[in-house]
Amino acid sequence: MVGKFTPYAILAIVTALAFWRDAPYASLPFLAFMTSWYTIRIWLTDSTPLDVSEERDATRERLLAAAVGFGMIILPLFALATPVLDFAAYSATSAQSVLGGVCALAGLFVFFRSHADLGSFWSAHLELREGHALVTTGIYSRMRHPMYTAIFLITIAQALLLANWVAGPAGLVIFALLYVVRVGPEERMMAERFGAEWEGYASRTPRLLPRLRD
């Protein structure tokens, strides 16, 4: 329980430091957005996960996950709390901030729906769980990788809301690399596990953009 509240304490400390030192890109919307994103993940993955029945490319997966965590969490918080990256600060426009807010809200909604509909089959790595079923309902009836869509929106929001040329786009750049490296192996794993069921689903459901008509 204590561990789950540690990120909230870190976010509170970073917020205090950012505004105490008058960080040029200190953004309450960005920090609120980070808090919401973490809360959704903790809330919807709080139950004991199913045992892993198959795992692929474990070392690569953990390196990719660590890199994404660095770009989306560690580097932005470091930029806000310390002056090291202030040299890369710039003034965001109002339009940029509004667009960032829209992307943040859209990303959080898709993130929530993805977790809620996937349930206990979610994994941060390239894994299948015991009794793994192919989820094709809810948001997964519209696109087959809504979690990736959500994180693309979240990292775009980061790039727009955090007005720093280094820390802002870091999450988007690193996550795009993860996506390119992972999506092919992930879909091959699903095809091998679910066969014709996956092939039919993939043929009628786009990867990232929602299918608008039934």
Short mmCIF file of N, CA, C and O in Angstrom, two decimals, residues 19 37 76 86-87 91 99 153 171:
data_model
loop_
_atom_site.label_atom_id
_atom_site.label_comp_id
_atom_site.label_asym_id
_atom_site.label_seq_id
_atom_site.Cartn_x
_atom_site.Cartn_y
_atom_site.Cartn_z
N PHE A 19 7.55 25.03 -8.61
CA PHE A 19 7.00 26.37 -8.39
C PHE A 19 7.85 27.19 -7.42
O PHE A 19 7.87 28.42 -7.51
N TRP A 37 -3.05 9.91 -14.93
CA TRP A 37 -2.59 8.74 -15.69
C TRP A 37 -2.14 7.64 -14.74
O TRP A 37 -2.51 6.47 -14.90
N PRO A 76 10.81 14.13 -17.47
CA PRO A 76 9.95 15.29 -17.20
C PRO A 76 10.00 15.76 -15.75
O PRO A 76 10.07 16.97 -15.48
N ASP A 86 16.81 23.64 -18.02
CA ASP A 86 16.19 24.94 -18.27
C ASP A 86 16.69 25.58 -19.57
O ASP A 86 15.99 26.42 -20.16
N PHE A 87 17.87 25.20 -20.01
CA PHE A 87 18.40 25.77 -21.25
C PHE A 87 17.51 25.44 -22.44
O PHE A 87 17.53 26.13 -23.47
N SER A 91 8.60 29.29 -24.49
CA SER A 91 7.26 29.75 -24.11
C SER A 91 6.21 29.08 -24.99
O SER A 91 6.23 29.24 -26.22
N LEU A 99 -4.40 22.52 -27.29
CA LEU A 99 -4.27 21.26 -28.01
C LEU A 99 -3.69 20.18 -27.10
O LEU A 99 -4.12 19.01 -27.14
N LEU A 153 -1.31 9.45 -27.59
CA LEU A 153 -1.99 10.70 -27.23
C LEU A 153 -1.38 11.31 -25.97
O LEU A 153 -1.19 12.53 -25.87
N GLY A 171 9.16 11.47 -24.33
CA GLY A 171 8.26 10.34 -24.21
C GLY A 171 7.75 9.87 -25.56
O GLY A 171 7.70 8.66 -25.84
#
